[in-house]
Amino acid sequence: MKDDAQARPASQGTWVGRPLERFEDEALLAGRGCYADDAPVRPGTLAAAVLRSPYAHAQISRIDAARALAMPGVRAVVTGADVEAWTSPFIVSVKQPMRHWCLAVDRVRYAGEPVAVVVAEDRYLAEDALEAIEVDYDELPPVIDPVAAAQPDASILHADVGSNVVSDRSYRYGDPDAAFAEAAHRVRIDVRYPRNSGTPIECGVVVAEHLPGGAGYDVLSNFMGPMSLAAVMSLALRIPAARLRLRAPRHAGGSFGVKQALFPMIVAMCVASRKAGAPVKWVEDRLEHLVGATSATGRVTTLEAAVGDDGRITALAWDQLDDCGAYLRAPEPATFYRMHGCLTGAYAIARLRVRNRVVLTNKTPAGLVRGFGGPQVYFALERLVQRIAVELGLDPLDVFRRNFVPSGAFPYRAPAGALLDSGDYAAVLERALASAGVDDLRARRSAARSAGRLYGIGFAAIVEPSISNMGYITAVLTPEARAKAGPKNGAIAAATVAVDLLGGVTVGVDSLPQGQGHATTIAQVVADALGLAPQDITVDVEFDSRKDGWSVAAGNYSSRFAGATAGAAHLAALRVRERLARIAAGALGCAPADVVFERGKLFARSNPGGALSFARAAGNAHWAPALLPEGEMPGLRETVFWTPDVLAAPDGHDRVNTSATYGFAFDVCALEIDRATGSVHIDRYATTHDAGRILNPALADGQVRGGFAQGLGAALMEEFVYAPDGSFRSGSFADYLVPTAMEVPEPAIAHLETPSPFTPLGAKGIGEANNMSTPVCIANAIADALGAGVDPAAIELPMTPSKILALVAATERMVSR
Amino acid sequence: MKPAAVDYVRADSVAEVTAILAECGDDARVLAGGQSLMPMLNMRLAAPRVLVDISRVAELARIRSGVADHASDGGRAAASGAVAVGAAVTQARLEARPTLAREVPMVALALPYIGHFQTRNRGTIGGSIAHADPSAELPLVLAALGGEVALRSQRGTRRVAARSFFAGMLTTDCRPDELVEEVLFPLAGEGARYGFREVALRHGDFALAAVAATVTRDAIRIAVGGVADRPQVETWPRLAGSALDDALDALARRLDARDDAHASASYRRHLVRTLGRSLVEELA
Amino acid sequence: MRRYSRGEQHRVEVVLDGRSREGRCESRMLLSDFLRHVLGATGVHVGCEHGVCGACTVIVDGVAQRSCLALAVAADGRDVRTVHGLARDDVLSDLQQAFRRHHALQCGFCTPGILMSATDFLARNPAPTEQAVREMLSGHLCRCTGYTGIVAAILDVAALRRERGGTQAA
Ligand code: FES
Ligand code: FES
C-alpha cells in the first residue's frame, strides 16, 4: 500500500515538502543494513579490548603486560609508553599545558579512562588477557563537584596547568550594569544541569590499519565528524591529514553527537594496529560506552535578569561554570560557545554580561550530545522566565509576549552577535497555545488544584541554532590571542551530483547520517532540481575522506543537514542542470535558459512536444563529447562547496554569529504529580516549531519525536552519577535509565514555516530543538505543580520521584521523615 | 563483555544435575533461563568453572497443583497444598496458566511486573528465586505467601520455608551441591484477599519498593521488597486508621533502607507507608 | 547429558530462518555473536549485551528472547528465527511494510529486535490494546523515534490482519 505522498506530483518541483517514505527502510527492515560491525574486514583482522581505570584519579606506578602477552591468541598489548613514542597529545583549543593522550600516560584522571589495549585473535581472548595485565595505581584525591574543583585548594588534575579552571572569560555587551542599577526588579536563578548522554543503541566501532611505507592509516568507523577533528587526529598521529583515510559505512546506529568522541579511540586503534602489525577492530561495548565515551557538559549557572514592572527584561547576567571532565577534549569548550551569540534566547534584550569558566573534574571528558549547549542554556534561561512570572505575579505568557524579538524585526542582531535570520515568535506562541489547548489545560489545573491535586503547566521558548560557525570556538580566546592565531569562520558544506552514461544520477554528501533519512531527503531535493523522481536518484551517504568532497565542517552535528548539506546538494544539482541545458539547447533549438526539466524530459519552453529524455541528453555528454558546445567540459559531475555568507569570525568586541540559522520552538507541558509516589504523569505535551522550510515533514516530525523522548529522559530519569570517590554509578543500562515506550507520551506537533533567507532551500535544523526545550519545559511544569513555595534551585534534573516527593514534603511539610 | 571460558554441561535429568553439583560444588552454577546469570557472566561478575544448563530437563519443566506443603509458617493464610513450579518453568509459561489467578492470585498479580515480555519468555521462576535479588518480585511474593523452596541434592531433598531461604542480598540457604528443584506457592486461602503493588522508575525495572499483602478475616500479612537486603514479612491483626499507619511507619523504619543513585532511603520508607496503606485499604 | 569443554571448538546446529545451518564455536560464545559472526546473520544487532536494550532479540523455538543472554551451545538443535526470515522472496512482510509506512525507524538499529518481539507478540495477542503494545515494547530501547511510529505500525498491522480474517503473512 503506497501513501499518496509516494505518487508522482502533478507538476514538477514539488517533491520537497512531501512526507515521502524512506528509501533507507527496505534494507534496514530486512536486516540487511551495513553498520560498522557488519562491514567486511580483511582476513587476519585482530580484535581489541580496552583496559580501563577503575579509579577516578591515580598515578600509574607500574604496568606489566608480560602475563597477558603470554596468553593464547594475544598478539600485542599497547600502553602509555607506546602512545608516547608514536603519537602526540591532542591539541586543545585553549592555550594550556595539558597533555591528553589517547591512552593514559602515567596518570589516570577518570574512572573508565583507557589504560591499555589488548590485541588478540578474537574479542573473547582479548578480554581474557585484560585480566592478566598488572597495573599498580597510587590513588590520588579525586575532585568530583565542579564548584569544589574550582576552589584554589582543590586537588589539581593537571599539575602543569596549576589550576582546574582552564578558561575564565568575561564578556560585556551594551551596558548591563546600568540596566541592573536602574531595574525595578532583579530576578535571579541558580541552577545545575546534570551530565547525561544520547546513548545511541549502536556503540562505537573502529577498524584501523597501519599502512606500510609511511602511507599512514586506513580507518573504517562510525565516527560522525565534525571532520575538523581529522586535523586533531592526524596531528596526534604525526602524519599529514591526507595519510589518515577515514571511511564510514553505509549505515549507522544513531549518534546524537556522541560518536564524535570516538576520535581518541581511532588514534588508539591506529597505534594498536601499528604495534600488532595487522588491522585491528574494536567494538565498544555498552559498559565502555557509558563509563568512557563522553557526556553532555554538566553546568552550574547563576543567571540574573534586570526586569521592569511589566516583566520586560532589560539585561541578563550569566555566570556559567562548565564541568568538562578530566581533559578539555576537542571541540570543548564548545558547549559554551555554540550558544554564545544567542544567549539572549528568543528575547529582545540589548544588554548582556557573561562570565564563562571551564573547570576540570575527575569525570569522563565532555563532548557533543544532541542539543549541545542548548539544554544547559535554556534550563537556566527558561527557568528564569518562569521565575519572573512567579515573582512579579505575571502570566508567563505575557512575559514571553513582552520580551520576544518582535515579528517584523528579522533578521535581528542579538547583542552577542547572533543574526536571528527569520521567525515570528509571537505567531508560533499563538499556534502553540491553540495546539496545546491552553485554556482547557488551565481549567484542568484549576479543577485538579481545588481537589488538592498537584497539577502544573510549564512553557519553554527556545531558539534553535543550526549550522555552526567553525569560528565560534575562538570566542574563548581574547581578541588579541585571536588576532595572533588568525581568523576562523564559515561552515563549509559539500555535495556532489554526477550523471552517468545512462542518465542515472548519483549524489554524494558530506553529512555522515546516523539514521535521519538523509538519502531520502537528498533524493527529493535533487529530483526537484532535475525534473526527475526521487526514485531515480541514487544517494551515496558512505564517506571516504580520500574520495569525497568535504571540508572542516563535514559531519553529523549542529543540525546542519537540512540547511547546509541539502542546500549544497540543491546547488550542485542546479549546476548540473545548467550544464545539461547548455548541452541540450542546440538539439532543442532554444536558448539554455528556455530548457525545461520535467518528468524525466528536457524540452524547449515553447515546444513541449519536442522533448528529449533526460537519459538521452545526459548520455550524449558521455558518448559523444565531440557534440558538446564550445567551451563545455566533458563529464557531468559537479561538486559544490557552500558556506553561509553570514558566518564571520568573532569581531574585536567578541561578537560572533555562532550559527547560520536559528529556528524556534515553543513547548507547553501539562502534568500531574502523584502525591503518593512522586511520579509525574504528563497530561499533555505540545511542541510547535518553526524550522524554516521543511523538506520532508514525516522525517522532521520524527526528529521532533526522537528529541522529545530524549528531552523527557533528561528531565525525568537520565543522569551519569558519580560517587564522592569518583566511581561511576551509571555503568549499565539497568543504572542509566532511558525512557521506554511506557514512559514516552505522544506529543502534539505543529509547525509554522518562515524560510531562512540564508540557506539555499530556506531550511533550518529541527533535530535538536526538543533536547533544548523539553527538559526545561517539564521542569517548569513541575515547579508550577509544586507551587510558588518551592525552592527554585531545588528543581534539579533529573526530577526523579524521590526528589519530587522530597520537594512536596519540604513545600508542604506533610511527610514525616 | 564476553563470558570467561567455561565448561558447559547440558543436563537431561535431575540426577545428572545433582551429580555435577556434588562433584563441583561452588565451582558450578546452574543455568536455567539465564536472564540474571548471563548478564553477570557477560560482565565477568561471575566466572564459574562449570555451567549446568537445566533448561532441557523435562522433570523440572512441570507445574503441579495441589501439592502438599509442610510449611510451618503460622502467619500465612490457611491453605491446603501448593502449586509446585519446577525450576525450568518460564515466567511466561506460568503467566499463561489459565488457573493461576484462582490458585495463587498474588503470583498472577506480580508476574506482569517482572522484567519484560521478552525476558519472561526465558526467565524462570526457579532462577529468580535462586538469584534472590532483594528488589525482585518473585522472592517477595514467595515470602509474602509463606511458600517453600524444594532443594535437591545427592544427599536428598529438603524443603525450606521462604523466610529462612532468603539469607541476604543475592544470598540464599541453597548449598553448593543443591539445586532449586521446585518453588511451592501455597494455594489461595478461602476468604483471603491478595494484593501486590510496586513503584519502579520505568516499567519492568526492579522495584524501588514493592509491597505484597494478604488480608484475611483476622490478620494482615504484609511483605516488603526492594528496601532491605531481602523480603521482609510481618503479620498484624486487622489494623486500620492510625494504628495501621503507625504499624507501617514502624515497619518502614525497621527496614535498613539505603540511599542510592535512584532514590533516597526516606523515599523508600515513604513508599512502604503509602503503598502499604493503599494496598491494605484496598483489600480490607 | 552433553558436555562442551572450555577452550575447544564445538559444532552447533540450528535451523536458522528455516534452513539447517551449522557452525563451530567455543562453549562460551554468545548466541548473538554466533548468529552474527559465525552464521553471518548480521541483522541480529547488539546494543548492550546485558539484556536491556532488546536489539539482539530473536525467536527461539517460537518465543522471542535476547540472544545476548544465551550461549550458542545452548541453542544447539533449536529453531532460530531472525529478521532475515521475515521477508519472503524479497517482499517485506506486512509488519515490515507497516514499519516503513509509519516511519517506525530511523537508524534502524533497534528495529530487527523489535520486529521479532512484535512477531511473537502478535501471534499470541492478535487484538492488542495500545497499552499492551507499549508494555511489550518496554523491553526494547529506541533512541531515535520516541516510539510513536513503532506503536502505530504494530497496532495497524494487527488491525489489518484481523480484517483479512486472521491469516498472517509472518
Ligand atoms: S544486546 Fe541483547 S538485550 Fe541488548
Ligand atoms: S531507530 Fe535508532 S534506535 Fe530505534
CSV table of N, CA and C in Angstrom, one decimal, chain A residues 123-124 127-128 131 285-287 675-679 717 721 729-730 732-740 742-743 800-802 805 815-817, chain B residues 1-5 42-44 116 199-205 208 249 253 259-271 273-275:
chain,number,residue,atom,x,y,z
A,123,ARG,N,37.8,-11.4,20.3
A,123,ARG,CA,37.4,-10.5,21.4
A,123,ARG,C,37.4,-11.2,22.7
A,124,TYR,N,37.0,-12.5,22.7
A,124,TYR,CA,36.9,-13.3,23.9
A,124,TYR,C,38.3,-13.4,24.5
A,127,GLU,N,39.6,-10.1,25.9
A,127,GLU,CA,39.1,-9.8,27.2
A,127,GLU,C,39.7,-10.7,28.3
A,128,ASP,N,40.0,-11.9,28.0
A,128,ASP,CA,40.7,-12.8,28.9
A,128,ASP,C,42.0,-12.1,29.4
A,131,GLU,N,42.5,-9.2,32.0
A,131,GLU,CA,42.5,-9.6,33.5
A,131,GLU,C,44.0,-9.9,33.9
A,285,ASP,N,31.9,-1.8,23.9
A,285,ASP,CA,30.7,-2.4,24.5
A,285,ASP,C,29.9,-1.4,25.3
A,286,ARG,N,28.7,-1.8,25.7
A,286,ARG,CA,27.9,-0.8,26.4
A,286,ARG,C,28.5,-0.3,27.7
A,287,LEU,N,29.1,-1.1,28.4
A,287,LEU,CA,29.7,-0.7,29.7
A,287,LEU,C,30.8,0.4,29.4
A,675,ARG,N,0.9,12.4,44.4
A,675,ARG,CA,1.3,12.7,45.7
A,675,ARG,C,1.8,11.4,46.5
A,676,ALA,N,1.3,10.3,46.1
A,676,ALA,CA,1.7,9.1,46.8
A,676,ALA,C,3.1,8.6,46.5
A,677,THR,N,3.4,8.8,45.2
A,677,THR,CA,4.7,8.2,44.7
A,677,THR,C,5.7,9.3,44.2
A,678,GLY,N,5.2,10.5,44.0
A,678,GLY,CA,6.1,11.5,43.5
A,678,GLY,C,6.3,11.3,42.0
A,679,SER,N,5.6,10.4,41.3
A,679,SER,CA,5.9,10.2,39.9
A,679,SER,C,5.1,11.2,39.1
A,717,MET,N,14.8,11.1,34.2
A,717,MET,CA,15.5,9.9,34.6
A,717,MET,C,17.0,9.8,34.3
A,721,VAL,N,25.8,9.4,37.1
A,721,VAL,CA,26.0,9.7,38.6
A,721,VAL,C,27.4,9.2,39.0
A,729,ARG,N,28.5,5.4,38.8
A,729,ARG,CA,27.3,4.7,39.3
A,729,ARG,C,26.3,4.4,38.2
A,730,SER,N,26.6,4.7,37.0
A,730,SER,CA,25.6,4.6,35.9
A,730,SER,C,26.1,3.7,34.8
A,732,SER,N,25.6,0.7,33.6
A,732,SER,CA,24.9,-0.2,32.7
A,732,SER,C,23.5,0.4,32.4
A,733,PHE,N,22.8,-0.3,31.4
A,733,PHE,CA,21.5,0.2,31.0
A,733,PHE,C,20.5,-0.2,32.1
A,734,ALA,N,20.9,-0.8,33.1
A,734,ALA,CA,20.0,-1.0,34.3
A,734,ALA,C,20.1,0.1,35.3
A,735,ASP,N,21.2,0.9,35.1
A,735,ASP,CA,21.5,2.0,36.0
A,735,ASP,C,21.3,3.4,35.3
A,736,TYR,N,21.7,3.5,34.1
A,736,TYR,CA,21.5,4.7,33.3
A,736,TYR,C,20.1,4.4,32.6
A,737,LEU,N,19.1,5.1,33.0
A,737,LEU,CA,17.8,4.8,32.6
A,737,LEU,C,17.3,5.7,31.4
A,738,VAL,N,16.9,4.9,30.4
A,738,VAL,CA,16.5,5.6,29.1
A,738,VAL,C,15.0,5.3,29.0
A,739,PRO,N,14.2,6.3,28.6
A,739,PRO,CA,12.8,6.0,28.6
A,739,PRO,C,12.3,5.0,27.6
A,740,THR,N,11.4,4.2,28.0
A,740,THR,CA,10.8,3.2,27.1
A,740,THR,C,9.5,3.7,26.6
A,742,MET,N,6.7,2.9,27.5
A,742,MET,CA,5.8,3.1,28.6
A,742,MET,C,5.9,4.5,29.2
A,743,GLU,N,7.1,5.1,29.0
A,743,GLU,CA,7.3,6.4,29.7
A,743,GLU,C,7.1,7.6,28.7
A,800,THR,N,13.5,13.0,39.6
A,800,THR,CA,13.1,11.6,39.9
A,800,THR,C,11.9,11.7,40.9
A,801,PRO,N,11.1,10.7,41.0
A,801,PRO,CA,10.1,10.7,42.0
A,801,PRO,C,10.6,10.9,43.4
A,802,SER,N,11.8,10.4,43.7
A,802,SER,CA,12.3,10.6,45.0
A,802,SER,C,12.6,12.1,45.3
A,805,LEU,N,9.2,14.0,45.5
A,805,LEU,CA,8.5,13.8,46.8
A,805,LEU,C,9.1,14.6,47.9
A,815,VAL,N,5.1,15.1,54.9
A,815,VAL,CA,5.5,13.8,55.1
A,815,VAL,C,6.5,13.7,56.2
A,816,SER,N,6.3,12.9,57.2
A,816,SER,CA,7.3,12.8,58.3
A,816,SER,C,8.5,12.0,57.8
A,817,ARG,N,9.6,12.2,58.4
A,817,ARG,CA,10.8,11.5,58.0
A,817,ARG,C,10.8,10.1,58.5
B,1,MET,N,32.7,-7.4,26.9
B,1,MET,CA,31.6,-8.0,27.6
B,1,MET,C,31.3,-9.4,27.1
B,2,LYS,N,32.3,-10.3,27.2
B,2,LYS,CA,32.2,-11.7,26.8
B,2,LYS,C,32.5,-12.6,28.0
B,3,PRO,N,31.7,-13.6,28.1
B,3,PRO,CA,32.0,-14.5,29.3
B,3,PRO,C,33.4,-15.1,29.3
B,4,ALA,N,33.9,-15.4,30.5
B,4,ALA,CA,35.1,-16.2,30.6
B,4,ALA,C,34.9,-17.6,30.1
B,5,ALA,N,36.0,-18.3,29.8
B,5,ALA,CA,35.9,-19.7,29.4
B,5,ALA,C,35.2,-20.5,30.4
B,42,ASN,N,28.5,-12.2,31.3
B,42,ASN,CA,29.0,-11.3,30.2
B,42,ASN,C,29.8,-10.2,30.8
B,43,MET,N,29.5,-9.7,32.0
B,43,MET,CA,30.3,-8.7,32.7
B,43,MET,C,31.4,-9.2,33.5
B,44,ARG,N,31.5,-10.5,33.5
B,44,ARG,CA,32.5,-11.3,34.3
B,44,ARG,C,32.4,-10.9,35.7
B,116,HIS,N,10.3,-8.0,31.3
B,116,HIS,CA,9.6,-7.6,30.1
B,116,HIS,C,9.1,-8.9,29.5
B,199,VAL,N,6.5,0.3,42.9
B,199,VAL,CA,6.9,1.5,42.2
B,199,VAL,C,8.3,1.3,41.7
B,200,ALA,N,8.4,1.5,40.4
B,200,ALA,CA,9.8,1.4,39.8
B,200,ALA,C,9.9,2.6,38.9
B,201,LEU,N,11.2,2.9,38.5
B,201,LEU,CA,11.3,4.2,37.7
B,201,LEU,C,10.8,4.0,36.3
B,202,ARG,N,10.9,2.8,35.8
B,202,ARG,CA,10.4,2.6,34.5
B,202,ARG,C,9.6,1.2,34.6
B,203,HIS,N,8.7,1.0,33.6
B,203,HIS,CA,8.0,-0.2,33.6
B,203,HIS,C,9.0,-1.4,33.4
B,204,GLY,N,8.9,-2.4,34.3
B,204,GLY,CA,9.8,-3.5,34.1
B,204,GLY,C,11.1,-3.5,34.9
B,205,ASP,N,11.4,-2.3,35.5
B,205,ASP,CA,12.6,-2.2,36.3
B,205,ASP,C,12.3,-2.9,37.6
B,208,LEU,N,11.7,0.1,43.3
B,208,LEU,CA,12.3,0.9,44.3
B,208,LEU,C,11.7,0.5,45.7
B,249,ASP,N,4.6,2.6,59.6
B,249,ASP,CA,5.7,3.5,59.9
B,249,ASP,C,6.8,2.8,60.6
B,253,ARG,N,10.6,2.0,59.2
B,253,ARG,CA,11.8,2.4,60.0
B,253,ARG,C,12.7,1.2,60.3
B,259,ASP,N,20.3,5.0,50.7
B,259,ASP,CA,20.2,5.9,49.5
B,259,ASP,C,21.0,5.3,48.4
B,260,ASP,N,20.5,5.5,47.2
B,260,ASP,CA,21.3,5.1,46.0
B,260,ASP,C,21.1,6.1,44.9
B,261,ALA,N,21.6,5.8,43.7
B,261,ALA,CA,21.6,6.8,42.6
B,261,ALA,C,20.1,7.1,42.2
B,262,HIS,N,19.2,6.2,42.5
B,262,HIS,CA,17.8,6.4,42.0
B,262,HIS,C,16.8,6.9,43.0
B,263,ALA,N,17.1,6.7,44.3
B,263,ALA,CA,16.1,7.1,45.3
B,263,ALA,C,16.7,7.1,46.7
B,264,SER,N,16.2,8.0,47.5
B,264,SER,CA,16.7,8.1,48.8
B,264,SER,C,16.1,7.1,49.7
B,265,ALA,N,16.7,6.9,50.9
B,265,ALA,CA,16.2,5.9,51.9
B,265,ALA,C,14.8,6.4,52.4
B,266,SER,N,14.7,7.8,52.6
B,266,SER,CA,13.4,8.2,53.1
B,266,SER,C,12.3,8.1,52.1
B,267,TYR,N,12.7,8.2,50.8
B,267,TYR,CA,11.7,8.0,49.8
B,267,TYR,C,11.2,6.5,49.8
B,268,ARG,N,12.1,5.6,50.0
B,268,ARG,CA,11.7,4.2,50.0
B,268,ARG,C,10.8,4.0,51.2
B,269,ARG,N,11.2,4.6,52.3
B,269,ARG,CA,10.3,4.4,53.5
B,269,ARG,C,8.9,5.0,53.3
B,270,HIS,N,8.9,6.1,52.6
B,270,HIS,CA,7.6,6.7,52.3
B,270,HIS,C,6.8,5.8,51.4
B,271,LEU,N,7.4,5.1,50.5
B,271,LEU,CA,6.7,4.2,49.6
B,271,LEU,C,6.1,3.1,50.4
B,273,ARG,N,5.1,3.1,53.4
B,273,ARG,CA,3.9,3.6,54.1
B,273,ARG,C,2.8,3.8,53.1
B,274,THR,N,3.0,4.5,52.0
B,274,THR,CA,1.9,4.8,51.2
B,274,THR,C,1.4,3.6,50.4
B,275,LEU,N,2.3,2.8,49.8
B,275,LEU,CA,1.9,1.6,49.1
B,275,LEU,C,1.2,0.6,50.1
